[in-house]
């Protein structure tokens, strides 16, 4: 059996670049604030800026022509997102990024990235490692969605989310959002949540799930 709960991987990217917070402030002089539900980057459209998160949280997802959303991950404070912008303003975004709380960000350009690298020679290496973290999450997502059944995918997501957020086991996502996160239907997730609840692994309430038995969920997330 192999586990897909990798301690180095989380759906929630948070504080990875906190060491360079002041450097971003120094070199990126434009801030912007967006309300909950704002689209900061849209798949298929050029990206005018990258964003450094000061406050709030965004979700990253793809959407098929039928409007089905598949969540890829989340960004919180002191992270850089909309990194498609590294490829230049002419290149369209691959994913869509939406605020799920009010957010405050720094607007980041390629020139800003160059300036930060010139001021702090450790910064380019940190950005490379950070990009690797994001890339590993995308590869992890592709792997788990292709080899695991829906129960294992949901168990893995609940474990990884709870491990990073640390809100006493409470995961403040609806079943629709959970379905999007693990590439399953709402009906599948309702059935699996009902099963997990009967087995004492989770408790469910409107708009949230509480992890009661983390270790058992880890076991369910394993594959042969």
GROMACS .gro file of C-alpha atoms in nm:
model
  224
    1UNK     CA    1   0.000   0.000   0.000
    2UNK     CA    2   0.118   0.353  -0.077
    3UNK     CA    3  -0.016   0.665   0.086
    4UNK     CA    4  -0.105   0.983  -0.095
    5UNK     CA    5  -0.082   1.191   0.222
    6UNK     CA    6   0.253   1.352   0.155
    7UNK     CA    7   0.355   1.593   0.437
    8UNK     CA    8   0.527   1.819   0.185
    9UNK     CA    9   0.209   1.868  -0.019
   10UNK     CA   10  -0.098   2.067   0.076
   11UNK     CA   11  -0.396   2.203  -0.115
   12UNK     CA   12  -0.354   2.520   0.089
   13UNK     CA   13  -0.046   2.723  -0.004
   14UNK     CA   14   0.025   2.961   0.282
   15UNK     CA   15   0.322   3.172   0.399
   16UNK     CA   16   0.569   3.003   0.163
   17UNK     CA   17   0.724   3.340   0.078
   18UNK     CA   18   0.684   3.510   0.416
   19UNK     CA   19   1.062   3.560   0.434
   20UNK     CA   20   1.034   3.795   0.134
   21UNK     CA   21   0.724   3.986   0.249
   22UNK     CA   22   0.915   4.311   0.304
   23UNK     CA   23   1.097   4.268  -0.027
   24UNK     CA   24   0.766   4.244  -0.212
   25UNK     CA   25   0.644   4.555  -0.028
   26UNK     CA   26   0.960   4.742  -0.125
   27UNK     CA   27   0.955   4.652  -0.495
   28UNK     CA   28   0.583   4.623  -0.578
   29UNK     CA   29   0.426   4.962  -0.525
   30UNK     CA   30   0.069   4.897  -0.636
   31UNK     CA   31  -0.189   4.733  -0.414
   32UNK     CA   32  -0.542   4.626  -0.499
   33UNK     CA   33  -0.839   4.504  -0.301
   34UNK     CA   34  -1.107   4.267  -0.431
   35UNK     CA   35  -1.437   4.157  -0.277
   36UNK     CA   36  -1.536   3.797  -0.222
   37UNK     CA   37  -1.626   3.633  -0.553
   38UNK     CA   38  -1.397   3.850  -0.770
   39UNK     CA   39  -1.216   3.686  -1.063
   40UNK     CA   40  -0.848   3.783  -1.050
   41UNK     CA   41  -0.744   3.565  -1.342
   42UNK     CA   42  -0.960   3.389  -1.598
   43UNK     CA   43  -0.868   3.085  -1.804
   44UNK     CA   44  -0.804   3.172  -2.169
   45UNK     CA   45  -0.746   3.542  -2.105
   46UNK     CA   46  -0.413   3.728  -2.079
   47UNK     CA   47  -0.284   3.803  -1.730
   48UNK     CA   48  -0.190   4.165  -1.668
   49UNK     CA   49  -0.030   4.094  -1.328
   50UNK     CA   50   0.084   3.830  -1.089
   51UNK     CA   51  -0.040   3.879  -0.733
   52UNK     CA   52   0.125   3.862  -0.393
   53UNK     CA   53  -0.132   3.789  -0.125
   54UNK     CA   54  -0.133   4.025   0.171
   55UNK     CA   55  -0.470   3.931   0.319
   56UNK     CA   56  -0.742   3.683   0.231
   57UNK     CA   57  -0.778   3.360   0.037
   58UNK     CA   58  -0.837   3.260  -0.326
   59UNK     CA   59  -0.919   2.932  -0.497
   60UNK     CA   60  -0.760   2.809  -0.818
   61UNK     CA   61  -0.973   2.600  -1.052
   62UNK     CA   62  -1.047   2.489  -1.404
   63UNK     CA   63  -1.389   2.478  -1.568
   64UNK     CA   64  -1.515   2.264  -1.854
   65UNK     CA   65  -1.754   2.391  -2.128
   66UNK     CA   66  -2.052   2.268  -1.924
   67UNK     CA   67  -1.952   2.487  -1.632
   68UNK     CA   68  -1.824   2.206  -1.411
   69UNK     CA   69  -1.559   2.339  -1.172
   70UNK     CA   70  -1.257   2.142  -1.056
   71UNK     CA   71  -1.068   2.303  -0.770
   72UNK     CA   72  -0.690   2.266  -0.788
   73UNK     CA   73  -0.582   2.447  -0.471
   74UNK     CA   74  -0.599   2.753  -0.250
   75UNK     CA   75  -0.366   3.046  -0.177
   76UNK     CA   76  -0.347   3.240   0.147
   77UNK     CA   77  -0.110   3.507   0.284
   78UNK     CA   78   0.247   3.557   0.159
   79UNK     CA   79   0.210   3.355  -0.158
   80UNK     CA   80   0.246   3.445  -0.524
   81UNK     CA   81  -0.032   3.340  -0.758
   82UNK     CA   82  -0.143   3.386  -1.120
   83UNK     CA   83   0.208   3.271  -1.202
   84UNK     CA   84   0.110   3.218  -1.566
   85UNK     CA   85   0.210   3.585  -1.578
   86UNK     CA   86   0.575   3.481  -1.569
   87UNK     CA   87   0.528   3.376  -1.933
   88UNK     CA   88   0.434   3.732  -2.030
   89UNK     CA   89   0.119   3.937  -2.080
   90UNK     CA   90   0.048   3.787  -2.421
   91UNK     CA   91   0.010   3.431  -2.289
   92UNK     CA   92  -0.342   3.337  -2.173
   93UNK     CA   93  -0.404   3.197  -1.827
   94UNK     CA   94  -0.454   2.822  -1.794
   95UNK     CA   95  -0.658   2.837  -1.471
   96UNK     CA   96  -0.915   3.067  -1.314
   97UNK     CA   97  -0.852   3.232  -0.977
   98UNK     CA   98  -1.141   3.357  -0.764
   99UNK     CA   99  -1.141   3.523  -0.422
  100UNK     CA  100  -1.333   3.331  -0.156
  101UNK     CA  101  -1.285   3.606   0.100
  102UNK     CA  102  -1.216   3.978   0.053
  103UNK     CA  103  -0.851   3.998  -0.049
  104UNK     CA  104  -0.573   4.255  -0.051
  105UNK     CA  105  -0.285   4.194  -0.291
  106UNK     CA  106   0.024   4.350  -0.438
  107UNK     CA  107   0.029   4.373  -0.818
  108UNK     CA  108   0.348   4.204  -0.936
  109UNK     CA  109   0.514   4.236  -1.278
  110UNK     CA  110   0.808   4.054  -1.432
  111UNK     CA  111   1.015   4.370  -1.386
  112UNK     CA  112   0.931   4.362  -1.014
  113UNK     CA  113   1.055   4.001  -0.997
  114UNK     CA  114   1.381   4.105  -1.164
  115UNK     CA  115   1.422   4.398  -0.922
  116UNK     CA  116   1.372   4.172  -0.621
  117UNK     CA  117   1.630   3.929  -0.754
  118UNK     CA  118   1.879   4.212  -0.795
  119UNK     CA  119   1.822   4.328  -0.436
  120UNK     CA  120   1.830   3.984  -0.277
  121UNK     CA  121   2.027   3.717  -0.458
  122UNK     CA  122   1.851   3.441  -0.265
  123UNK     CA  123   1.514   3.543  -0.409
  124UNK     CA  124   1.543   3.373  -0.753
  125UNK     CA  125   1.618   3.042  -0.587
  126UNK     CA  126   1.325   3.089  -0.349
  127UNK     CA  127   1.091   3.159  -0.642
  128UNK     CA  128   1.217   2.847  -0.820
  129UNK     CA  129   1.151   2.634  -0.512
  130UNK     CA  130   0.811   2.796  -0.470
  131UNK     CA  131   0.720   2.726  -0.830
  132UNK     CA  132   0.828   2.367  -0.768
  133UNK     CA  133   0.588   2.349  -0.471
  134UNK     CA  134   0.299   2.467  -0.688
  135UNK     CA  135   0.399   2.229  -0.968
  136UNK     CA  136   0.415   1.934  -0.726
  137UNK     CA  137   0.062   2.012  -0.611
  138UNK     CA  138  -0.060   2.009  -0.973
  139UNK     CA  139   0.115   1.675  -1.035
  140UNK     CA  140  -0.024   1.535  -0.711
  141UNK     CA  141  -0.373   1.643  -0.811
  142UNK     CA  142  -0.339   1.478  -1.153
  143UNK     CA  143  -0.210   1.156  -0.995
  144UNK     CA  144  -0.479   1.122  -0.730
  145UNK     CA  145  -0.760   1.204  -0.973
  146UNK     CA  146  -0.643   0.935  -1.213
  147UNK     CA  147  -0.566   0.639  -0.982
  148UNK     CA  148  -0.792   0.673  -0.678
  149UNK     CA  149  -1.164   0.618  -0.637
  150UNK     CA  150  -1.384   0.900  -0.510
  151UNK     CA  151  -1.375   0.780  -0.147
  152UNK     CA  152  -0.993   0.781  -0.142
  153UNK     CA  153  -0.982   1.121  -0.314
  154UNK     CA  154  -1.219   1.275  -0.061
  155UNK     CA  155  -1.034   1.118   0.233
  156UNK     CA  156  -0.704   1.256   0.104
  157UNK     CA  157  -0.848   1.602   0.048
  158UNK     CA  158  -1.003   1.616   0.396
  159UNK     CA  159  -0.675   1.510   0.556
  160UNK     CA  160  -0.460   1.754   0.361
  161UNK     CA  161  -0.701   2.043   0.411
  162UNK     CA  162  -0.742   1.983   0.784
  163UNK     CA  163  -0.366   1.940   0.831
  164UNK     CA  164  -0.295   2.285   0.690
  165UNK     CA  165  -0.593   2.491   0.802
  166UNK     CA  166  -0.592   2.357   1.162
  167UNK     CA  167  -0.938   2.478   1.267
  168UNK     CA  168  -0.997   2.196   1.516
  169UNK     CA  169  -1.084   1.961   1.234
  170UNK     CA  170  -1.352   2.188   1.085
  171UNK     CA  171  -1.341   2.220   0.706
  172UNK     CA  172  -1.564   2.507   0.599
  173UNK     CA  173  -1.661   2.382   0.255
  174UNK     CA  174  -1.999   2.276   0.118
  175UNK     CA  175  -2.052   1.935  -0.041
  176UNK     CA  176  -2.065   2.109  -0.380
  177UNK     CA  177  -1.721   2.256  -0.312
  178UNK     CA  178  -1.589   1.920  -0.193
  179UNK     CA  179  -1.722   1.759  -0.511
  180UNK     CA  180  -1.538   2.018  -0.720
  181UNK     CA  181  -1.218   1.971  -0.521
  182UNK     CA  182  -1.200   1.595  -0.577
  183UNK     CA  183  -1.349   1.579  -0.927
  184UNK     CA  184  -1.664   1.392  -0.824
  185UNK     CA  185  -2.036   1.452  -0.852
  186UNK     CA  186  -2.242   1.610  -0.575
  187UNK     CA  187  -2.437   1.282  -0.546
  188UNK     CA  188  -2.115   1.081  -0.501
  189UNK     CA  189  -1.989   1.314  -0.228
  190UNK     CA  190  -2.323   1.308  -0.044
  191UNK     CA  191  -2.313   0.927  -0.044
  192UNK     CA  192  -1.950   0.910   0.068
  193UNK     CA  193  -2.001   1.171   0.341
  194UNK     CA  194  -2.298   0.973   0.468
  195UNK     CA  195  -2.082   0.660   0.482
  196UNK     CA  196  -1.793   0.841   0.654
  197UNK     CA  197  -2.039   0.986   0.906
  198UNK     CA  198  -2.185   0.643   0.989
  199UNK     CA  199  -1.835   0.507   1.044
  200UNK     CA  200  -1.749   0.792   1.281
  201UNK     CA  201  -1.483   0.949   1.061
  202UNK     CA  202  -1.652   1.288   1.012
  203UNK     CA  203  -1.946   1.498   1.127
  204UNK     CA  204  -2.143   1.708   0.879
  205UNK     CA  205  -2.330   2.035   0.917
  206UNK     CA  206  -2.448   2.300   0.674
  207UNK     CA  207  -2.144   2.438   0.491
  208UNK     CA  208  -1.881   2.240   0.680
  209UNK     CA  209  -1.735   1.900   0.761
  210UNK     CA  210  -1.555   1.814   1.085
  211UNK     CA  211  -1.279   1.551   1.085
  212UNK     CA  212  -1.328   1.318   1.383
  213UNK     CA  213  -1.086   1.038   1.297
  214UNK     CA  214  -0.790   1.164   1.097
  215UNK     CA  215  -0.597   0.835   1.115
  216UNK     CA  216  -0.879   0.633   0.961
  217UNK     CA  217  -0.915   0.887   0.679
  218UNK     CA  218  -0.542   0.851   0.611
  219UNK     CA  219  -0.589   0.476   0.577
  220UNK     CA  220  -0.876   0.530   0.332
  221UNK     CA  221  -0.658   0.759   0.121
  222UNK     CA  222  -0.413   0.478   0.048
  223UNK     CA  223  -0.400   0.286  -0.278
  224UNK     CA  224  -0.240  -0.042  -0.382
   0.00000   0.00000   0.00000
